[in-house]
Amino acid sequence: MEVSTNVPSQLLLFAEPLLREGLVRLLERSAGDFKVVTAADQLEGAPKLVIWQAGANQHLENLGEELEALRLRWKPAPLLLLLASGHGHPTNNLLQLPVQGLLEAPETTTLLEALTTLLQGGRVVSLADGPLPECLPIPAGVGLGHRLLLGGLQQIDADLLACQRLLNPPPTGLVSLLVLQGRLRELASARQLLIVLWGPISSLVSAYPAALAPIPSRPTLGTQLTLAQPNASGIWQTLRSRLEAGVRTELANGSGQLLAIEGLTPQRRRDLLLALIEQCALLRERLLAENLHGQELQERWNGLQLELRQQALQTTVSPYVQLPYGGGMQSVAETLISSTELAGADPELPAPLAMLGALVHGNPLLTEGQLVAIDEPRAVLFLEQLLSNWLVRSAELVSAELLSCCSSWPELRRYLLQPNLLATRQLERLRNQLNAQQRWLNWYGRPVALYESRRNLFILQAKAIGTLSLTEPRDGELRQLGWLQQLVTLALESRDALAPQVQGLIKGLGDLLVVLLTQVMGRSIGLVGRGIRQGLARGQNGAN
């Protein structure tokens, strides 16, 4: 149907009567040359945008069905869903709804900005903090090992959540910050030890499926996402701005691990992360110009990582700074590049092909078992997680090399490191702790993660570096482990195989002990007591 040129652009609004009038007045006053229509029979042509203010008690299944009907009825007009605060729907489920805009209790400016973005072909998501889950009840039928594992995990996760709240925003006192970060590492170690003793967590599935949804180790931070252009370039610009905004703040360590980047001063840490983002942008443009695909694209990316890290290192330390070294003044950038080994690869980095295909060519991304378009909010957020993981792990590799150079170049410590690392003892202690942590992860942590098909990602959350555990098949990496690491997986497999027999033996011994105490010992004690009573009764009769 062709629309007359004198007909203004129309916004089709569906809402409850009490909310409809207020939204109509707001949109007509602020939305420019648009006409707000509240019924389909009032339309003159096709609407430019469909807005639905969902009810407070709307079920998630009904939301999906209604939105699908609206999409089919009014396509190609974009859909904007407005949710009331406290709706209680999980964020992951909301992101799967077929809408271009998703706003929760928006303010006036947020709503108007979303209208502009959607009418220009973009996407908008603005969800507030999700409700915190309560502790899961432990049913009576769960065994002792499962009960100890589930109860311990809930207590540890609750403490982790409390520490994360205290770190957002980070405390001003250095002592308080160090204590909270140390407490996070202690809780993470305790969680790993608990899983080693009573785990893995997957052993709870058959007895208690709800155990797969534990209390999160960090607060739910809400989802704010705006895509001005739903293509590879627009998504990269959105992700770049989000990452740069995240690293410009003072980042606390909420990963539960000791990080080498913590040794750098806040300014150098910020410079290193921003330099890596900038070099990633330049490398993306280079790969886009070369028009590579598939395995060639991945090999090219891997081959340019050394150059990328060297350029980021040079930008971080500044190519014009000189410091005393070896009896003369030396360029810091040139000396560090020549004396550092930046060609190493992190085995925990996932294969970059999926990330590169999405960033360079806009290919669909496999997330949560579904192949979704790159402009879908789920794909964008997952892509941000992959980029954050690459960013932090690359910064860790460069930071570890900088700490090593500072060990033999005392003048460099004042320029790069935290004041508490100026002393040789403190610096060497940090390096030894990092080395010990890396050996433990290589010998034990990585084999266990491969055997359990887990991959730990570093992510940038609100003013902190956190971790996220993904479940994905890693059989190829598992077969490539050395013999010592294979022994760890063999021990885990043996424990899983013997666990039912050991549990059966313990249960049998417990039943036998119950029989002995109740049937044998109990009856014996009863007979003895009965004899004593009879003896006392006879004695009293004889006395009488």
Coordinates of C-alpha atoms in Angstrom, one line a residue:
M1 CA 0.0 0.0 0.0
E2 CA 1.4 3.4 -1.0
V3 CA 1.3 6.2 1.5
S4 CA 0.4 9.7 0.5
T5 CA 3.2 12.2 0.8
N6 CA 1.1 14.5 3.0
V7 CA 0.5 11.8 5.6
P8 CA 2.9 12.1 8.6
S9 CA 4.9 9.1 9.8
Q10 CA 3.0 7.1 12.3
L11 CA 3.9 5.3 15.5
L12 CA 1.5 2.5 16.4
L13 CA 1.1 2.2 20.2
F14 CA -0.4 -0.7 22.2
A15 CA -0.7 -0.1 25.9
E16 CA -3.1 -0.4 28.8
P17 CA -5.6 2.5 29.1
L18 CA -4.0 4.1 32.1
L19 CA -0.6 4.2 30.5
R20 CA -1.7 4.9 26.9
E21 CA -2.8 8.5 27.4
G22 CA 0.5 9.5 29.1
L23 CA 2.6 7.8 26.4
V24 CA 0.6 9.4 23.6
R25 CA 1.1 12.9 25.1
L26 CA 4.7 12.3 25.7
L27 CA 5.4 11.0 22.2
E28 CA 3.4 13.6 20.4
R29 CA 5.1 16.4 22.4
S30 CA 8.7 15.0 22.0
A31 CA 8.9 12.7 19.0
G32 CA 8.9 15.4 16.3
D33 CA 6.8 15.0 13.2
F34 CA 5.3 11.7 14.1
K35 CA 1.7 10.9 14.6
V36 CA 0.9 8.4 17.5
V37 CA -1.9 6.0 16.6
T38 CA -3.5 3.7 19.3
A39 CA -5.6 1.4 17.0
A40 CA -5.0 -0.3 13.7
D41 CA -8.1 1.1 12.1
Q42 CA -6.8 4.6 12.7
L43 CA -3.7 4.0 10.5
E44 CA -3.3 5.7 7.2
G45 CA -0.8 3.4 5.5
A46 CA 1.9 1.4 7.3
P47 CA 3.4 2.4 10.7
K48 CA 7.1 3.3 11.0
L49 CA 7.4 1.8 14.4
V50 CA 5.2 -0.5 16.6
I51 CA 5.4 0.1 20.4
W52 CA 3.9 -2.3 22.9
Q53 CA 3.7 -1.5 26.6
A54 CA 3.4 -5.0 28.1
G55 CA 1.3 -5.6 31.2
A56 CA 3.0 -6.1 34.6
N57 CA 1.8 -9.8 35.0
Q58 CA 2.5 -10.9 31.4
H59 CA 3.9 -14.4 31.2
L60 CA 7.1 -14.8 29.1
E61 CA 5.5 -17.4 26.8
N62 CA 2.6 -15.0 26.1
L63 CA 5.1 -12.2 25.4
G64 CA 6.8 -14.3 22.7
E65 CA 3.6 -15.3 21.1
E66 CA 2.2 -11.7 21.0
L67 CA 5.5 -10.3 19.7
E68 CA 5.7 -12.9 16.9
A69 CA 2.1 -12.0 15.9
L70 CA 2.9 -8.3 15.9
R71 CA 6.1 -8.9 13.9
L72 CA 4.3 -10.9 11.2
R73 CA 1.4 -8.4 11.1
W74 CA 3.4 -5.2 10.8
K75 CA 6.7 -6.1 9.2
P76 CA 9.0 -4.5 8.2
A77 CA 8.2 -2.0 11.0
P78 CA 10.5 -2.5 14.0
L79 CA 9.1 -3.5 17.3
L80 CA 9.7 -1.7 20.6
L81 CA 8.8 -3.6 23.8
L82 CA 8.4 -1.6 27.0
L83 CA 8.5 -3.5 30.3
A84 CA 7.6 -2.4 33.8
S85 CA 10.1 -2.6 36.5
G86 CA 10.1 -5.8 38.6
H87 CA 8.7 -8.0 35.8
G88 CA 10.8 -10.9 37.1
H89 CA 11.8 -12.3 33.6
P90 CA 15.3 -13.6 33.2
T91 CA 17.5 -11.4 31.0
N92 CA 18.7 -14.3 28.8
N93 CA 15.1 -15.2 27.9
L94 CA 14.2 -11.6 27.2
L95 CA 17.1 -11.2 24.8
Q96 CA 15.6 -14.0 22.7
L97 CA 12.4 -12.1 22.0
P98 CA 11.8 -11.1 18.3
V99 CA 12.1 -7.3 18.9
Q100 CA 14.4 -4.6 17.8
G101 CA 14.0 -2.5 21.0
L102 CA 13.7 -3.7 24.6
L103 CA 13.4 -1.1 27.4
E104 CA 12.7 -1.7 31.0
A105 CA 11.0 1.3 32.8
P106 CA 12.7 3.8 30.6
E107 CA 13.1 7.5 31.3
T108 CA 11.9 10.0 28.9
T109 CA 15.4 10.7 27.3
T110 CA 16.1 7.0 27.0
L111 CA 12.8 6.4 25.3
L112 CA 13.3 9.2 22.8
E113 CA 16.9 8.2 22.0
A114 CA 15.6 4.6 21.5
L115 CA 13.0 5.8 19.0
T116 CA 15.6 7.7 17.0
T117 CA 17.9 4.7 16.9
L118 CA 15.1 2.2 15.9
L119 CA 13.8 4.5 13.2
Q120 CA 17.3 4.6 11.7
G121 CA 17.5 0.8 11.5
G122 CA 19.4 0.2 14.8
R123 CA 18.7 -1.9 17.9
V124 CA 18.3 -0.9 21.5
V125 CA 18.4 -2.9 24.7
S126 CA 18.1 -1.4 28.2
L127 CA 17.4 -3.8 31.1
A128 CA 17.9 -3.0 34.7
D129 CA 19.5 -5.2 37.3
G130 CA 17.9 -8.6 37.5
P131 CA 16.5 -10.0 40.8
L132 CA 19.1 -11.8 43.0
P133 CA 18.3 -15.6 43.3
E134 CA 17.6 -17.0 46.7
C135 CA 19.5 -20.0 48.2
L136 CA 18.3 -23.2 46.7
P137 CA 16.6 -25.7 49.1
I138 CA 18.4 -28.9 49.6
P139 CA 16.0 -31.9 49.4
A140 CA 16.1 -34.7 51.9
G141 CA 16.9 -37.3 49.2
V142 CA 20.3 -35.9 48.3
G143 CA 23.3 -37.8 49.6
L144 CA 25.9 -36.6 52.0
G145 CA 28.4 -35.7 49.3
H146 CA 25.9 -33.8 47.2
R147 CA 24.6 -32.1 50.3
L148 CA 28.0 -30.9 51.3
L149 CA 28.9 -29.8 47.8
L150 CA 25.7 -27.8 47.2
G151 CA 25.6 -26.2 50.6
G152 CA 29.2 -25.2 50.4
L153 CA 28.8 -23.8 46.9
Q154 CA 25.9 -21.7 48.0
Q155 CA 27.7 -20.3 51.0
I156 CA 30.8 -19.4 48.9
D157 CA 28.8 -17.8 46.2
A158 CA 26.9 -15.7 48.7
D159 CA 30.2 -14.5 50.1
L160 CA 31.5 -13.8 46.6
L161 CA 28.4 -11.8 45.9
A162 CA 28.8 -9.8 49.1
C163 CA 32.5 -9.0 48.2
Q164 CA 31.5 -7.9 44.7
R165 CA 28.9 -5.5 46.1
L166 CA 31.6 -4.0 48.4
L167 CA 33.9 -3.6 45.3
N168 CA 31.3 -1.8 43.3
P169 CA 32.4 1.0 43.5
P170 CA 35.9 0.1 44.7
P171 CA 36.8 1.3 48.2
T172 CA 39.0 4.3 48.5
G173 CA 41.4 2.8 51.1
L174 CA 44.2 0.7 49.7
V175 CA 44.1 -1.7 52.6
S176 CA 40.3 -2.4 52.2
L177 CA 40.8 -3.0 48.5
L178 CA 43.6 -5.4 49.0
V179 CA 41.7 -7.3 51.8
L180 CA 38.6 -7.7 49.5
Q181 CA 40.6 -8.8 46.6
G182 CA 42.4 -11.3 48.8
R183 CA 39.1 -12.5 50.1
L184 CA 37.9 -13.1 46.5
R185 CA 41.0 -15.2 45.8
E186 CA 40.4 -17.2 49.0
L187 CA 36.8 -17.9 48.1
A188 CA 37.7 -18.9 44.6
S189 CA 40.3 -21.4 45.9
A190 CA 37.9 -22.7 48.5
R191 CA 35.3 -23.3 45.7
Q192 CA 37.8 -25.2 43.6
L193 CA 38.9 -27.3 46.6
L194 CA 35.2 -28.1 47.4
I195 CA 34.6 -29.3 43.8
V196 CA 37.8 -31.4 44.0
L197 CA 36.6 -33.1 47.2
W198 CA 32.9 -33.6 46.4
G199 CA 32.5 -32.6 42.8
P200 CA 32.2 -32.2 39.9
I201 CA 29.1 -30.1 39.9
S202 CA 27.7 -32.3 37.1
S203 CA 27.3 -35.1 39.6
L204 CA 24.3 -33.3 41.0
V205 CA 22.3 -33.3 37.8
S206 CA 20.6 -36.7 38.3
A207 CA 19.8 -36.0 42.0
Y208 CA 19.1 -32.3 41.9
P209 CA 18.9 -30.5 38.5
A210 CA 18.4 -27.1 40.1
A211 CA 22.1 -27.3 41.3
L212 CA 23.1 -26.2 37.8
A213 CA 21.7 -22.7 38.6
P214 CA 23.9 -21.6 41.6
I215 CA 24.0 -18.1 43.0
P216 CA 26.1 -16.0 40.7
S217 CA 29.6 -15.0 42.0
R218 CA 29.0 -11.4 40.9
P219 CA 26.0 -9.0 40.9
T220 CA 23.7 -8.9 37.9
L221 CA 24.8 -5.7 36.2
G222 CA 21.9 -5.1 33.8
T223 CA 22.2 -4.9 30.1
Q224 CA 22.6 -1.6 28.2
L225 CA 23.2 -2.0 24.4
T226 CA 22.6 0.4 21.5
L227 CA 23.5 -0.6 17.9
A228 CA 23.3 2.4 15.5
Q229 CA 24.2 0.2 12.5
P230 CA 23.3 -3.5 12.5
N231 CA 26.4 -4.6 10.5
A232 CA 29.9 -5.7 11.2
S233 CA 31.3 -2.1 11.2
G234 CA 28.5 -0.8 13.4
I235 CA 28.8 -3.6 15.9
W236 CA 32.6 -3.2 16.1
Q237 CA 32.2 0.5 16.8
T238 CA 29.7 -0.3 19.6
L239 CA 31.9 -2.9 21.1
R240 CA 34.9 -0.7 20.9
S241 CA 33.2 2.2 22.7
R242 CA 31.9 -0.2 25.4
L243 CA 35.3 -1.7 26.0
E244 CA 37.1 1.7 26.0
A245 CA 34.5 3.0 28.5
G246 CA 35.1 0.0 30.7
V247 CA 38.9 0.1 30.8
R248 CA 39.0 3.9 31.4
T249 CA 37.7 3.3 34.9
E250 CA 39.7 1.9 37.8
L251 CA 39.4 -1.8 37.3
A252 CA 39.4 -4.0 40.4
N253 CA 40.3 -7.7 40.3
G254 CA 37.2 -9.7 40.7
S255 CA 38.4 -12.8 38.9
G256 CA 39.5 -14.7 42.0
Q257 CA 43.0 -15.1 40.5
L258 CA 46.2 -13.2 40.9
L259 CA 46.7 -11.0 37.7
A260 CA 50.0 -9.7 36.4
I261 CA 48.3 -6.5 35.2
E262 CA 47.7 -5.6 38.9
G263 CA 51.4 -4.9 39.2
L264 CA 51.2 -1.9 36.8
T265 CA 50.2 1.5 37.8
P266 CA 46.5 2.4 37.0
Q267 CA 47.7 4.8 34.3
R268 CA 50.0 2.2 32.6
R269 CA 47.3 -0.5 33.0
R270 CA 44.8 1.8 31.2
D271 CA 47.2 2.7 28.5
L272 CA 48.0 -0.9 27.8
L273 CA 44.4 -1.9 27.5
L274 CA 43.5 1.1 25.3
A275 CA 46.5 0.4 23.1
L276 CA 45.5 -3.2 22.6
I277 CA 42.0 -2.1 21.6
E278 CA 43.4 0.4 19.2
Q279 CA 45.7 -2.2 17.6
C280 CA 42.8 -4.6 17.4
A281 CA 40.9 -2.0 15.4
L282 CA 43.8 -1.5 13.0
L283 CA 44.2 -5.2 12.6
R284 CA 40.5 -5.6 11.8
E285 CA 40.8 -3.0 9.1
R286 CA 43.8 -4.8 7.7
L287 CA 42.0 -8.2 7.6
L288 CA 39.0 -6.5 6.1
A289 CA 41.1 -5.1 3.3
E290 CA 42.8 -8.5 2.6
N291 CA 39.4 -10.2 2.4
L292 CA 40.4 -13.4 4.0
H293 CA 38.0 -16.1 5.0
G294 CA 38.0 -19.4 7.0
Q295 CA 41.3 -20.9 8.1
E296 CA 43.3 -18.3 6.2
L297 CA 41.7 -15.5 8.3
Q298 CA 42.5 -17.3 11.6
E299 CA 46.1 -18.0 10.6
R300 CA 46.6 -14.4 9.6
W301 CA 45.2 -13.2 12.9
N302 CA 47.5 -15.6 14.8
G303 CA 50.5 -14.6 12.8
L304 CA 50.0 -10.9 13.5
Q305 CA 49.6 -11.2 17.3
L306 CA 53.3 -10.6 17.9
E307 CA 53.3 -7.4 15.9
L308 CA 50.1 -6.3 17.6
R309 CA 51.5 -6.8 21.1
Q310 CA 54.8 -5.1 20.2
Q311 CA 52.9 -2.0 18.9
A312 CA 50.7 -2.0 22.0
L313 CA 53.8 -2.2 24.3
Q314 CA 55.5 0.6 22.4
T315 CA 52.4 2.8 22.8
T316 CA 52.1 2.0 26.5
V317 CA 55.6 3.0 27.4
S318 CA 55.9 5.8 24.8
P319 CA 58.6 5.6 22.1
Y320 CA 60.2 8.9 23.4
V321 CA 60.9 7.9 27.0
Q322 CA 64.5 7.1 28.0
L323 CA 65.8 5.8 31.3
P324 CA 69.3 4.9 32.7
Y325 CA 70.3 1.4 31.8
G326 CA 73.6 -0.3 31.5
G327 CA 75.6 2.9 32.2
G328 CA 73.7 5.0 29.6
M329 CA 70.3 6.3 28.6
Q330 CA 68.3 3.7 26.7
S331 CA 65.0 4.0 24.9
V332 CA 62.4 2.2 27.0
A333 CA 60.3 1.0 24.1
E334 CA 63.2 -0.3 22.0
T335 CA 64.8 -2.0 24.9
L336 CA 61.6 -3.7 26.1
I337 CA 60.7 -4.9 22.6
S338 CA 64.1 -6.4 22.1
S339 CA 64.2 -8.1 25.5
T340 CA 60.6 -9.4 25.8
E341 CA 59.1 -12.6 24.4
L342 CA 55.7 -11.7 23.2
A343 CA 55.2 -14.5 20.7
G344 CA 53.7 -16.9 23.3
A345 CA 50.2 -18.2 22.9
D346 CA 47.7 -18.6 25.7
P347 CA 46.2 -22.1 25.5
E348 CA 43.0 -20.9 27.2
L349 CA 42.2 -18.5 24.4
P350 CA 39.4 -20.0 22.3
A351 CA 39.8 -20.4 18.5
P352 CA 39.4 -16.9 17.1
L353 CA 37.6 -17.9 13.9
A354 CA 34.1 -17.4 15.1
M355 CA 35.0 -14.0 16.6
L356 CA 36.8 -12.9 13.5
G357 CA 34.1 -14.0 11.1
A358 CA 31.6 -11.9 13.1
L359 CA 33.8 -8.8 13.5
V360 CA 35.2 -8.8 9.9
H361 CA 32.5 -10.2 7.7
G362 CA 29.4 -10.1 10.0
N363 CA 28.9 -13.8 10.0
P364 CA 26.3 -15.4 12.3
L365 CA 27.6 -16.4 15.7
L366 CA 26.9 -19.7 17.6
T367 CA 25.8 -18.9 21.1
E368 CA 23.8 -21.0 23.6
G369 CA 23.5 -23.7 21.0
Q370 CA 21.8 -21.5 18.4
L371 CA 23.2 -19.8 15.3
V372 CA 22.0 -16.2 15.6
A373 CA 22.5 -13.1 13.5
I374 CA 25.3 -10.8 14.4
D375 CA 23.0 -7.9 15.2
E376 CA 21.0 -10.0 17.7
P377 CA 21.7 -8.8 21.3
R378 CA 22.7 -12.3 22.4
A379 CA 25.3 -12.5 19.7
V380 CA 26.6 -9.0 20.4
L381 CA 27.0 -9.6 24.1
F382 CA 28.7 -13.0 23.5
L383 CA 31.0 -11.3 21.1
E384 CA 31.9 -8.7 23.7
Q385 CA 32.8 -11.5 26.1
L386 CA 35.1 -13.1 23.6
L387 CA 36.8 -9.7 22.9
S388 CA 37.1 -9.0 26.7
N389 CA 38.7 -12.3 27.2
W390 CA 41.2 -11.7 24.4
L391 CA 41.9 -8.2 25.7
V392 CA 42.6 -9.3 29.3
R393 CA 44.7 -12.3 28.4
S394 CA 46.8 -10.3 25.9
A395 CA 47.3 -7.7 28.6
E396 CA 48.3 -10.4 31.0
L397 CA 51.0 -11.8 28.6
V398 CA 52.5 -8.3 28.1
S399 CA 52.3 -7.4 31.8
A400 CA 54.1 -10.6 32.8
E401 CA 57.0 -9.7 30.4
L402 CA 57.1 -6.2 31.8
L403 CA 57.4 -7.5 35.4
S404 CA 60.2 -9.7 34.3
C405 CA 62.1 -6.8 32.7
C406 CA 61.5 -4.6 35.8
S407 CA 63.3 -7.3 37.8
S408 CA 66.5 -6.6 36.0
W409 CA 65.9 -2.9 35.4
P410 CA 65.3 -1.1 38.7
E411 CA 64.9 2.4 37.1
L412 CA 61.9 1.0 35.1
R413 CA 59.9 0.1 38.3
R414 CA 59.1 3.7 39.1
Y415 CA 57.9 4.3 35.6
L416 CA 55.6 1.2 35.3
L417 CA 54.9 -0.5 38.6
Q418 CA 52.8 0.1 41.7
P419 CA 54.7 1.9 44.5
N420 CA 54.5 -1.3 46.7
L421 CA 56.5 -3.2 44.1
L422 CA 59.5 -0.9 44.1
A423 CA 61.2 -3.2 46.7
T424 CA 62.9 -6.2 45.1
R425 CA 61.4 -8.6 47.6
Q426 CA 57.8 -7.5 46.9
L427 CA 58.4 -7.7 43.1
E428 CA 60.0 -11.2 43.3
R429 CA 57.2 -12.4 45.6
L430 CA 54.6 -11.3 43.1
R431 CA 56.5 -13.0 40.2
N432 CA 56.9 -16.2 42.2
Q433 CA 53.2 -16.2 43.1
L434 CA 52.2 -15.7 39.4
N435 CA 54.6 -18.5 38.4
A436 CA 53.2 -20.9 41.0
Q437 CA 49.7 -20.1 40.0
Q438 CA 50.5 -20.7 36.3
R439 CA 52.1 -24.0 37.1
W440 CA 49.1 -25.1 39.1
L441 CA 46.7 -24.1 36.3
N442 CA 48.8 -25.9 33.7
W443 CA 49.3 -29.1 35.7
Y444 CA 45.8 -29.4 37.4
G445 CA 43.4 -26.6 36.5
R446 CA 43.6 -26.9 32.8
P447 CA 43.2 -30.7 32.6
V448 CA 40.2 -30.6 34.9
A449 CA 38.6 -27.8 32.8
L450 CA 39.2 -29.8 29.6
Y451 CA 37.8 -33.0 31.1
E452 CA 34.7 -31.1 32.4
S453 CA 34.4 -29.2 29.0
R454 CA 34.7 -25.9 30.7
R455 CA 36.4 -22.7 29.5
N456 CA 37.0 -19.8 31.8
L457 CA 36.7 -16.3 30.1
F458 CA 37.9 -13.0 31.6
I459 CA 35.2 -10.4 31.2
L460 CA 35.0 -6.7 31.8
Q461 CA 32.1 -5.9 34.2
A462 CA 31.3 -2.8 36.1
K463 CA 34.7 -1.5 37.3
A464 CA 36.2 -4.9 37.7
I465 CA 37.7 -7.9 35.8
G466 CA 35.5 -10.9 36.4
T467 CA 35.3 -14.5 35.1
L468 CA 32.7 -16.4 33.2
S469 CA 32.6 -20.2 32.8
L470 CA 31.4 -21.6 29.4
T471 CA 30.6 -25.2 28.7
E472 CA 31.8 -26.3 25.3
P473 CA 33.4 -29.5 23.9
R474 CA 37.2 -29.6 24.2
D475 CA 38.0 -33.2 23.3
G476 CA 40.6 -32.1 20.8
E477 CA 42.6 -30.2 23.4
L478 CA 42.1 -33.0 25.9
R479 CA 43.9 -35.5 23.6
Q480 CA 46.8 -33.2 23.2
L481 CA 47.7 -33.1 26.9
G482 CA 51.0 -34.4 28.2
W483 CA 51.3 -37.6 30.2
L484 CA 51.3 -35.8 33.6
Q485 CA 48.2 -33.9 32.8
Q486 CA 46.6 -37.1 31.4
L487 CA 47.1 -38.7 34.9
V488 CA 45.0 -35.9 36.4
T489 CA 42.1 -36.7 34.1
L490 CA 42.6 -40.4 34.7
A491 CA 42.4 -39.8 38.4
L492 CA 39.1 -37.9 37.9
E493 CA 37.7 -40.6 35.7
S494 CA 38.7 -43.3 38.3
R495 CA 37.1 -41.3 41.1
D496 CA 33.8 -40.9 39.0
A497 CA 33.9 -44.7 38.3
L498 CA 34.5 -45.7 41.9
A499 CA 32.2 -43.2 43.5
P500 CA 29.0 -45.3 43.2
Q501 CA 30.8 -48.4 44.6
V502 CA 32.3 -46.3 47.5
Q503 CA 28.9 -44.7 48.2
G504 CA 27.3 -48.1 48.2
L505 CA 29.9 -49.5 50.5
I506 CA 29.5 -46.6 52.9
K507 CA 25.7 -47.0 52.8
G508 CA 26.0 -50.7 53.5
L509 CA 28.3 -50.0 56.4
G510 CA 25.9 -47.4 57.7
D511 CA 22.9 -49.8 57.5
L512 CA 25.0 -52.5 59.2
L513 CA 25.9 -50.1 62.0
V514 CA 22.2 -49.2 62.4
V515 CA 21.3 -52.9 62.7
L516 CA 24.0 -53.4 65.3
L517 CA 23.0 -50.4 67.3
T518 CA 19.2 -51.0 67.2
Q519 CA 18.8 -54.8 66.9
V520 CA 21.8 -56.2 68.8
M521 CA 23.0 -53.5 71.2
G522 CA 19.6 -52.1 71.8
R523 CA 18.0 -55.4 72.6
S524 CA 21.0 -56.4 74.8
I525 CA 20.7 -53.2 76.7
G526 CA 16.9 -53.8 77.0
L527 CA 17.5 -57.3 78.3
V528 CA 20.0 -56.1 80.9
G529 CA 17.6 -53.4 82.0
R530 CA 14.8 -55.9 82.3
G531 CA 17.0 -58.3 84.4
I532 CA 17.9 -55.4 86.7
R533 CA 14.3 -54.5 87.2
Q534 CA 13.3 -58.1 87.9
G535 CA 16.2 -58.4 90.4
L536 CA 15.2 -55.3 92.2
A537 CA 11.6 -56.5 92.3
R538 CA 12.5 -59.8 93.8
G539 CA 14.7 -58.1 96.4
Q540 CA 11.8 -55.9 97.5
N541 CA 9.5 -58.9 97.8
G542 CA 12.0 -60.9 99.9
A543 CA 12.4 -57.9 102.2
N544 CA 8.7 -57.7 102.7

